[in-house]
Tab-separated table of C-alpha atoms in Angstrom:
chain	number	residue	atom	x	y	z
A	120	MET	CA	123.241	75.635	84.398
A	121	PHE	CA	123.043	72.881	81.826
A	122	ILE	CA	126.405	71.359	80.963
A	123	CYS	CA	127.814	68.028	79.825
A	124	ASN	CA	131.184	66.326	79.541
A	125	HIS	CA	131.625	65.968	75.790
A	126	CYS	CA	130.696	69.436	74.481
A	127	PRO	CA	133.695	71.464	73.264
A	128	TYR	CA	131.954	74.700	74.351
A	129	VAL	CA	131.719	73.373	77.920
A	130	LYS	CA	135.269	72.011	77.844
A	131	ARG	CA	136.576	75.387	76.733
A	132	SER	CA	134.709	77.284	79.449
A	133	ILE	CA	134.657	74.838	82.384
A	134	ASP	CA	137.436	76.575	84.316
A	135	ARG	CA	135.588	79.894	84.072
A	136	ILE	CA	132.310	78.195	85.021
A	137	ILE	CA	133.997	76.874	88.172
A	138	ALA	CA	135.621	80.235	88.969
A	139	ASP	CA	132.363	82.134	88.481
A	140	ALA	CA	130.450	79.612	90.607
A	141	ARG	CA	133.004	80.093	93.389
A	142	GLU	CA	132.705	83.884	93.099
A	143	LEU	CA	128.925	83.696	93.290
A	144	GLN	CA	129.138	81.232	96.194
A	145	LYS	CA	131.107	83.807	98.224
A	146	LEU	CA	128.134	86.133	97.765
A	147	GLY	CA	125.653	83.490	98.935
A	148	ILE	CA	124.496	82.569	95.441
A	149	GLY	CA	124.430	78.823	94.851
A	150	SER	CA	124.864	76.910	91.623
A	151	ILE	CA	123.843	73.530	90.285
A	152	ALA	CA	124.818	71.851	87.028
A	153	VAL	CA	122.370	69.615	85.188
A	154	MET	CA	123.351	67.098	82.528
A	155	SER	CA	120.380	66.254	80.298
A	156	ASN	CA	122.019	64.501	77.344
A	157	ASP	CA	121.284	60.898	76.424
A	158	PRO	CA	124.352	58.987	77.670
A	159	ALA	CA	123.345	55.946	75.609
A	160	ASP	CA	124.359	57.880	72.483
A	161	TYR	CA	127.047	59.994	74.225
A	162	PRO	CA	128.963	57.731	76.649
A	163	ASP	CA	131.266	60.594	77.695
A	164	ASP	CA	128.172	61.978	79.425
A	165	SER	CA	127.502	58.841	81.510
A	166	PHE	CA	126.846	59.213	85.232
A	167	ASP	CA	130.194	57.578	86.043
A	168	ASN	CA	131.970	60.079	83.798
A	169	MET	CA	129.988	62.933	85.351
A	170	LYS	CA	131.244	61.881	88.800
A	171	ARG	CA	134.810	61.586	87.492
A	172	VAL	CA	134.805	65.028	85.838
A	173	ALA	CA	133.229	66.679	88.889
A	174	ARG	CA	135.853	65.104	91.147
A	175	GLU	CA	138.815	65.874	88.844
A	176	LYS	CA	137.756	69.483	88.318
A	177	GLY	CA	136.669	70.033	91.911
A	178	PHE	CA	133.196	71.290	91.071
A	179	PRO	CA	131.979	73.613	93.845
A	180	PHE	CA	128.381	72.730	92.948
A	181	PRO	CA	126.243	69.601	92.586
A	182	TYR	CA	126.357	67.984	89.138
A	183	VAL	CA	123.132	66.068	88.610
A	184	LEU	CA	121.744	63.769	85.928
A	185	ASP	CA	118.441	64.661	84.288
A	186	ASP	CA	117.771	61.091	83.184
A	187	THR	CA	114.187	61.771	82.069
A	188	GLN	CA	115.162	65.039	80.375
A	189	ASP	CA	112.140	66.619	82.075
A	190	VAL	CA	114.258	69.329	83.697
A	191	ALA	CA	115.713	70.436	80.356
A	192	ARG	CA	112.219	70.537	78.871
A	193	ALA	CA	110.821	72.493	81.826
A	194	TYR	CA	113.547	75.124	81.445
A	195	ASP	CA	113.469	75.118	77.644
A	196	ALA	CA	117.195	74.397	77.710
A	197	LEU	CA	118.467	73.927	74.213
A	198	CYS	CA	122.226	73.662	74.495
A	199	THR	CA	125.251	73.143	76.661
A	200	PRO	CA	126.282	75.323	78.270
A	201	ASP	CA	123.101	77.201	79.062
A	202	PHE	CA	122.783	79.425	82.150
A	203	PHE	CA	119.765	80.421	84.225
A	204	GLY	CA	119.977	82.809	87.176
A	205	PHE	CA	117.229	83.090	89.775
A	206	ASP	CA	116.872	85.576	92.627
A	207	ALA	CA	115.966	84.720	96.236
A	208	SER	CA	112.272	84.713	95.277
A	209	LEU	CA	113.027	82.181	92.528
A	210	LYS	CA	112.247	84.755	89.862
A	211	LEU	CA	114.254	84.266	86.682
A	212	ARG	CA	116.732	87.155	86.487
A	213	TYR	CA	118.891	85.862	83.681
A	214	HIS	CA	119.004	83.299	80.888
A	215	GLY	CA	121.918	83.340	78.512
A	216	ARG	CA	125.686	83.068	78.227
A	217	LEU	CA	128.313	82.615	80.886
A	218	GLU	CA	129.989	85.942	80.070
A	219	GLU	CA	127.029	87.879	81.483
A	220	LEU	CA	126.029	85.612	84.375
A	221	VAL	CA	128.000	87.148	87.243
A	222	GLN	CA	126.967	90.678	86.255
A	223	ALA	CA	123.347	89.581	85.996
A	224	MET	CA	123.414	87.947	89.422
A	225	THR	CA	125.393	90.636	91.262
A	226	GLY	CA	124.253	93.814	89.568
A	227	SER	CA	121.718	94.246	86.884
A	228	PRO	CA	120.976	91.836	84.064
A	229	PRO	CA	121.856	93.076	80.594
A	230	ALA	CA	118.949	94.719	78.795
A	231	GLN	CA	119.466	92.397	75.832
A	232	PRO	CA	120.962	89.126	77.120
A	233	ARG	CA	122.755	87.138	74.471
A	234	ASN	CA	121.356	83.687	73.753
A	235	SER	CA	123.410	80.746	74.895
A	236	ILE	CA	125.582	79.100	72.290
A	237	GLY	CA	126.849	75.558	72.400
A	238	CYS	CA	126.035	71.973	71.571
A	239	SER	CA	122.382	71.049	71.318
A	240	ILE	CA	120.813	68.900	74.026
A	241	LYS	CA	121.094	65.277	72.910
A	242	TRP	CA	117.482	64.180	73.206
A	243	LYS	CA	116.537	60.550	73.685
A	244	LYS	CA	114.929	58.893	70.721
């Protein structure tokens, strides 16, 4: 998943993100959160603030900094939050919104996944 600290969409859904990650973890499905924003323009997204938020919220997954923004580009991530689900063969099973993630990873992905909605990735200049 691609998340950040300052986005109101992430702030509103962070508790569900954590709960869903814990549910998936019980089933042997891991999660990782990537922060790709430019912290120079968005200091709330600094690495120190990432560590603080992860600690305060008790993230059950790694929260990593995509300093080069290469990961976001490789995944064609456009916003936060944005969710990608891969199977054991690393085949993309799902790309879309949080509301459909658990179903997509534990059952069958929706035939027409809904595009993620949120704050755009804050690209470096």
